[in-house]
Amino acid sequence: MQFKNAVVLAAGLLVSGASFAGPVVSGFDANTLARNDDSYTGLVNIGFTVNFFGEEYSQLYVNNNGNVTFDYALATYTPFGLTNTSRVIIAPFFADVDTRYAGDPVTYGIGTYGGHDAFGVNWVNVDYYLSSTSHTARDSFQLILVDRSDVGSGDFDIVFNYDNIQWETGEASGGSPDGLGGYSARVGWSNGTGGADSFFELAGSAVNGAFLNGGPNALAGMTYTFQVRNGEISPPIPTIPEPETYAMLLAGLGVVGALAKRRRRQG
C-alpha cells in the first residue's frame, strides 16, 4: 500500500505541472554530448587532480545515463547496485536517460563553484527511454566536482544538485510509459572495490516513487555535498529546499487531493 501511495502522489504532481526552482547552477556547458541513447564521451579533462580512495584522477568519462566513471565508459542503462559494483563511479541519478528525440542533450565543462575551480555535468531537462516519443516528463540534475586543493592535495567536493525529478525509469528497465516503476534510479558512488566505506547509496535508491517530486525521498530542490579529504569521503551534507519549493510541493499535493476527490465522486 505504501508503494502505491507513493506512485499516485508522484503521478499527481506530474499532472499538476509543478516545476521546482532548485539549486542547479548555470555554466559547465562548454561541451555537449551529442543526442544519444546509452552513449558517453571519451576521456575528459576535469582541470585538476582528485584523490578518490587513494587513486588519483584528472580525467573521467561522462555517461549519458546519469553518471560519470573513472575506469572506463559505461553504457549500462538499467541501474545496478552501487554497493557491490566493480566500477569506479559517481552517479547523481543513474537511470536510462535518452536525449535522441526530446528534452535537451547533456552538457559538461570546466568552471567555478563557490570560488573554487570545478568541473560540472548538466543533465538538465533530460528525457528517458520509451519506445514511442509521446511523453513529456523531464528530469533536471547536476554533478559538480569542486577542487579543494586549498585544503589538501587531491581534496575535492562532490556536489549533487536537483531541480526537478518527474521520471525514475526507462521502459527498457521495466518502467511504465510515464517513466515510473521498474528498476528505478540509484544515487551515490563507489570506488569499485566493495570494501567497507568504499561505496554509498542515497536512501530511496531503487525504491519506486522515492525520488520523484513529492516522493518520500524527493530530490527536487535538494543539494547533497560530499567532502573528499585525503581520499576518504564524509557522509553527505544535504541542503534543505527553499521555502518556495515547499510551496510548490503543497500546490502539487492540492492537485493530488482534488484528483482523489474527483475519482471518489466518479466512483
Coordinates of C-alpha atoms in Angstrom, one line a residue:
M1 CA 0.0 0.0 0.0
Q2 CA 2.8 2.4 0.7
F3 CA 4.3 1.8 -2.7
K4 CA 1.0 2.5 -4.4
N5 CA 0.5 5.7 -2.5
A6 CA 4.0 6.9 -3.4
V7 CA 3.4 6.3 -7.1
V8 CA 0.0 8.0 -7.0
L9 CA 1.5 11.1 -5.3
A10 CA 4.2 11.3 -7.9
A11 CA 1.7 10.9 -10.7
G12 CA -0.4 13.7 -9.2
L13 CA 2.5 16.1 -9.2
L14 CA 3.2 15.3 -12.8
V15 CA -0.4 16.1 -13.7
S16 CA -0.2 19.4 -11.8
G17 CA 2.7 20.6 -14.0
A18 CA 4.5 21.8 -10.9
S19 CA 8.1 22.9 -11.6
F20 CA 10.8 23.4 -8.9
A21 CA 13.2 26.3 -8.6
G22 CA 16.1 24.3 -7.4
P23 CA 19.8 24.6 -7.0
V24 CA 21.1 23.6 -10.4
V25 CA 23.5 26.4 -11.3
S26 CA 24.3 27.8 -14.8
G27 CA 27.6 27.1 -16.6
F28 CA 29.6 23.9 -17.1
D29 CA 28.1 23.8 -20.6
A30 CA 31.0 24.5 -23.0
N31 CA 30.8 20.9 -24.3
T32 CA 27.8 18.9 -25.5
L33 CA 27.4 15.2 -25.6
A34 CA 25.5 14.7 -28.9
R35 CA 21.9 13.5 -28.6
N36 CA 22.0 9.7 -27.9
D37 CA 20.8 6.7 -26.1
D38 CA 23.3 5.0 -23.8
S39 CA 26.4 6.7 -25.2
Y40 CA 29.3 8.5 -23.5
T41 CA 32.3 10.7 -24.0
G42 CA 35.9 9.8 -24.3
L43 CA 38.2 10.7 -21.5
V44 CA 37.5 14.3 -20.5
N45 CA 39.9 16.6 -18.6
I46 CA 38.4 17.9 -15.4
G47 CA 41.1 20.6 -14.9
F48 CA 42.6 19.4 -11.6
T49 CA 43.5 16.1 -9.9
V50 CA 41.3 14.4 -7.4
N51 CA 42.2 11.7 -4.9
F52 CA 39.4 9.2 -4.9
F53 CA 40.1 6.4 -2.3
G54 CA 43.9 6.7 -2.9
E55 CA 43.7 6.7 -6.7
E56 CA 44.4 10.0 -8.5
Y57 CA 42.4 11.0 -11.5
S58 CA 42.5 14.1 -13.7
Q59 CA 40.1 12.7 -16.4
L60 CA 36.8 10.9 -16.4
Y61 CA 34.0 9.7 -18.8
V62 CA 30.7 11.5 -18.9
N63 CA 28.0 8.8 -19.4
N64 CA 24.6 9.8 -20.8
N65 CA 22.8 7.7 -18.2
G66 CA 23.2 10.0 -15.2
N67 CA 26.7 9.2 -14.1
V68 CA 30.5 9.6 -14.6
T69 CA 33.1 6.9 -14.4
F70 CA 36.9 7.0 -13.9
D71 CA 37.8 3.5 -15.1
Y72 CA 36.1 3.2 -18.4
A73 CA 32.9 4.4 -20.1
L74 CA 29.6 3.0 -19.1
A75 CA 26.7 2.3 -21.5
T76 CA 24.5 0.3 -19.0
Y77 CA 21.0 1.8 -18.8
T78 CA 19.4 -0.3 -16.1
P79 CA 20.9 0.9 -12.8
F80 CA 22.9 -1.7 -10.8
G81 CA 23.6 -1.6 -7.1
L82 CA 26.4 0.7 -6.2
T83 CA 27.2 -1.2 -3.0
N84 CA 28.7 -4.2 -4.8
T85 CA 29.9 -2.9 -8.2
S86 CA 33.4 -3.2 -9.5
R87 CA 33.0 0.2 -11.3
V88 CA 34.6 3.5 -10.2
I89 CA 31.5 5.6 -10.5
I90 CA 29.8 8.8 -9.2
A91 CA 26.1 8.8 -10.0
P92 CA 23.8 11.8 -9.3
F93 CA 20.9 9.9 -10.9
F94 CA 21.8 6.5 -12.5
A95 CA 18.8 5.8 -14.9
D96 CA 18.0 5.4 -18.6
V97 CA 18.5 8.9 -20.0
D98 CA 17.6 9.2 -23.7
T99 CA 18.2 12.5 -25.4
R100 CA 17.6 11.5 -29.0
Y101 CA 14.1 12.9 -29.6
A102 CA 13.1 15.2 -26.8
G103 CA 14.4 17.3 -23.9
D104 CA 17.9 18.6 -24.0
P105 CA 21.3 17.0 -24.5
V106 CA 23.8 16.5 -21.7
T107 CA 26.4 19.3 -21.3
Y108 CA 29.6 19.5 -19.4
G109 CA 32.7 21.6 -18.8
I110 CA 35.1 23.5 -16.5
G111 CA 34.0 26.5 -14.4
T112 CA 33.9 27.7 -10.8
Y113 CA 31.7 26.9 -7.9
G114 CA 31.9 28.6 -4.5
G115 CA 35.0 30.5 -5.6
H116 CA 36.9 27.2 -6.5
D117 CA 37.8 25.6 -9.8
A118 CA 35.2 23.0 -10.7
F119 CA 34.1 20.6 -13.3
G120 CA 30.4 20.0 -13.9
V121 CA 27.9 17.9 -15.9
N122 CA 24.4 19.0 -16.6
W123 CA 21.6 16.6 -17.2
V124 CA 19.0 19.4 -17.4
N125 CA 15.6 18.8 -19.0
V126 CA 16.5 15.3 -20.0
D127 CA 14.2 12.7 -21.4
Y128 CA 14.0 8.9 -20.7
Y129 CA 13.9 5.9 -22.9
L130 CA 10.5 5.0 -24.3
S131 CA 9.6 3.0 -27.5
S132 CA 7.4 5.9 -28.6
T133 CA 8.1 9.6 -28.3
S134 CA 4.8 10.8 -26.9
H135 CA 5.8 11.7 -23.4
T136 CA 6.7 14.9 -21.6
A137 CA 8.2 14.1 -18.2
R138 CA 11.7 15.6 -17.7
D139 CA 14.4 15.5 -15.1
S140 CA 17.0 18.1 -14.2
F141 CA 20.0 17.4 -12.1
Q142 CA 23.7 18.2 -12.0
L143 CA 27.1 16.9 -10.8
I144 CA 29.9 19.2 -9.8
L145 CA 33.4 18.2 -8.7
V146 CA 35.0 21.1 -6.8
D147 CA 38.7 21.4 -6.4
R148 CA 39.7 21.8 -2.8
S149 CA 43.4 21.5 -3.1
D150 CA 43.4 24.6 -0.8
V151 CA 42.7 22.1 2.0
G152 CA 45.0 19.3 0.8
S153 CA 46.5 17.8 -2.3
G154 CA 43.8 15.9 -4.2
D155 CA 41.0 17.0 -1.9
F156 CA 37.7 17.8 -3.6
D157 CA 33.9 18.1 -3.0
I158 CA 31.2 16.1 -4.8
V159 CA 28.0 18.1 -5.3
F160 CA 24.7 16.7 -6.5
N161 CA 22.1 19.3 -7.4
Y162 CA 18.5 18.6 -8.3
D163 CA 15.8 20.9 -9.7
N164 CA 13.0 18.5 -10.9
I165 CA 12.6 14.8 -11.0
Q166 CA 9.5 13.7 -12.9
W167 CA 10.6 10.2 -14.1
E168 CA 12.7 7.4 -12.5
T169 CA 12.9 4.6 -15.1
G170 CA 13.2 3.9 -18.8
E171 CA 10.8 1.5 -20.4
A172 CA 13.6 -1.0 -21.1
S173 CA 14.2 -1.1 -17.3
G174 CA 10.7 -2.2 -16.6
G175 CA 9.2 1.3 -16.3
S176 CA 5.8 2.4 -17.4
P177 CA 5.2 4.8 -20.3
D178 CA 5.2 7.5 -17.7
G179 CA 8.7 6.7 -16.6
L180 CA 7.6 5.2 -13.3
G181 CA 8.3 1.9 -11.5
G182 CA 10.5 -0.9 -12.7
Y183 CA 14.2 -0.8 -11.8
S184 CA 14.3 2.8 -10.7
A185 CA 17.2 5.2 -10.3
R186 CA 20.1 4.9 -7.9
V187 CA 22.1 7.8 -6.5
G188 CA 25.6 7.5 -5.0
W189 CA 29.1 6.5 -5.7
S190 CA 31.6 3.6 -5.5
N191 CA 35.4 3.1 -5.8
G192 CA 34.7 -0.4 -7.3
T193 CA 36.4 -2.5 -4.5
G194 CA 33.3 -3.4 -2.5
G195 CA 35.3 -2.8 0.7
A196 CA 34.0 -1.2 3.9
D197 CA 33.2 2.5 3.4
S198 CA 34.0 2.3 -0.3
F199 CA 30.5 3.0 -1.6
F200 CA 27.4 4.9 -0.8
E201 CA 23.7 4.8 -2.0
L202 CA 21.3 7.6 -1.1
A203 CA 18.2 6.5 0.8
G204 CA 15.4 5.9 -1.8
S205 CA 17.7 4.3 -4.4
A206 CA 15.9 1.6 -6.4
V207 CA 12.7 2.3 -4.5
N208 CA 9.8 3.1 -6.8
G209 CA 8.4 6.6 -6.3
A210 CA 11.0 7.6 -3.7
F211 CA 13.0 10.2 -5.6
L212 CA 10.1 11.7 -7.6
N213 CA 8.6 15.1 -6.9
G214 CA 6.6 14.6 -3.8
G215 CA 8.1 11.2 -3.0
P216 CA 9.3 10.2 0.5
N217 CA 12.9 10.9 -0.5
A218 CA 12.2 13.6 -3.1
L219 CA 15.2 15.1 -4.7
A220 CA 13.7 18.2 -6.1
G221 CA 15.3 21.4 -4.7
M222 CA 18.0 19.4 -2.9
T223 CA 21.8 19.7 -2.9
Y224 CA 23.9 16.9 -1.5
T225 CA 27.6 17.7 -0.8
F226 CA 30.3 15.0 -0.1
Q227 CA 33.6 16.2 1.2
V228 CA 36.5 14.1 0.0
R229 CA 39.6 14.6 2.1
N230 CA 42.8 12.6 1.8
G231 CA 40.9 10.2 -0.4
E232 CA 38.1 9.5 2.1
I233 CA 34.5 10.6 1.8
S234 CA 32.4 12.1 4.6
P235 CA 28.6 11.4 4.8
P236 CA 26.6 13.7 2.6
I237 CA 25.7 17.2 3.8
P238 CA 22.1 17.9 2.5
T239 CA 20.8 21.4 1.8
I240 CA 17.1 21.7 2.6
P241 CA 14.8 23.1 -0.2
E242 CA 14.0 26.8 -0.1
P243 CA 10.5 27.8 1.2
E244 CA 9.2 28.4 -2.4
T245 CA 10.0 24.8 -3.2
Y246 CA 7.8 23.7 -0.3
A247 CA 5.0 25.9 -1.6
M248 CA 5.2 24.2 -5.0
L249 CA 5.1 20.8 -3.3
L250 CA 2.0 21.8 -1.4
A251 CA 0.4 23.1 -4.6
G252 CA 1.1 19.7 -6.1
L253 CA -0.4 18.0 -3.1
G254 CA -3.5 20.1 -3.6
V255 CA -3.9 18.8 -7.1
V256 CA -3.5 15.3 -5.9
G257 CA -6.2 15.8 -3.3
A258 CA -8.5 17.3 -5.9
L259 CA -7.9 14.4 -8.3
A260 CA -8.6 11.9 -5.5
K261 CA -12.0 13.6 -4.7
R262 CA -12.9 13.6 -8.3
R263 CA -12.2 9.9 -8.6
R264 CA -14.3 9.2 -5.5
R265 CA -17.2 11.2 -6.9
Q266 CA -16.9 9.4 -10.2
G267 CA -16.8 6.0 -8.4

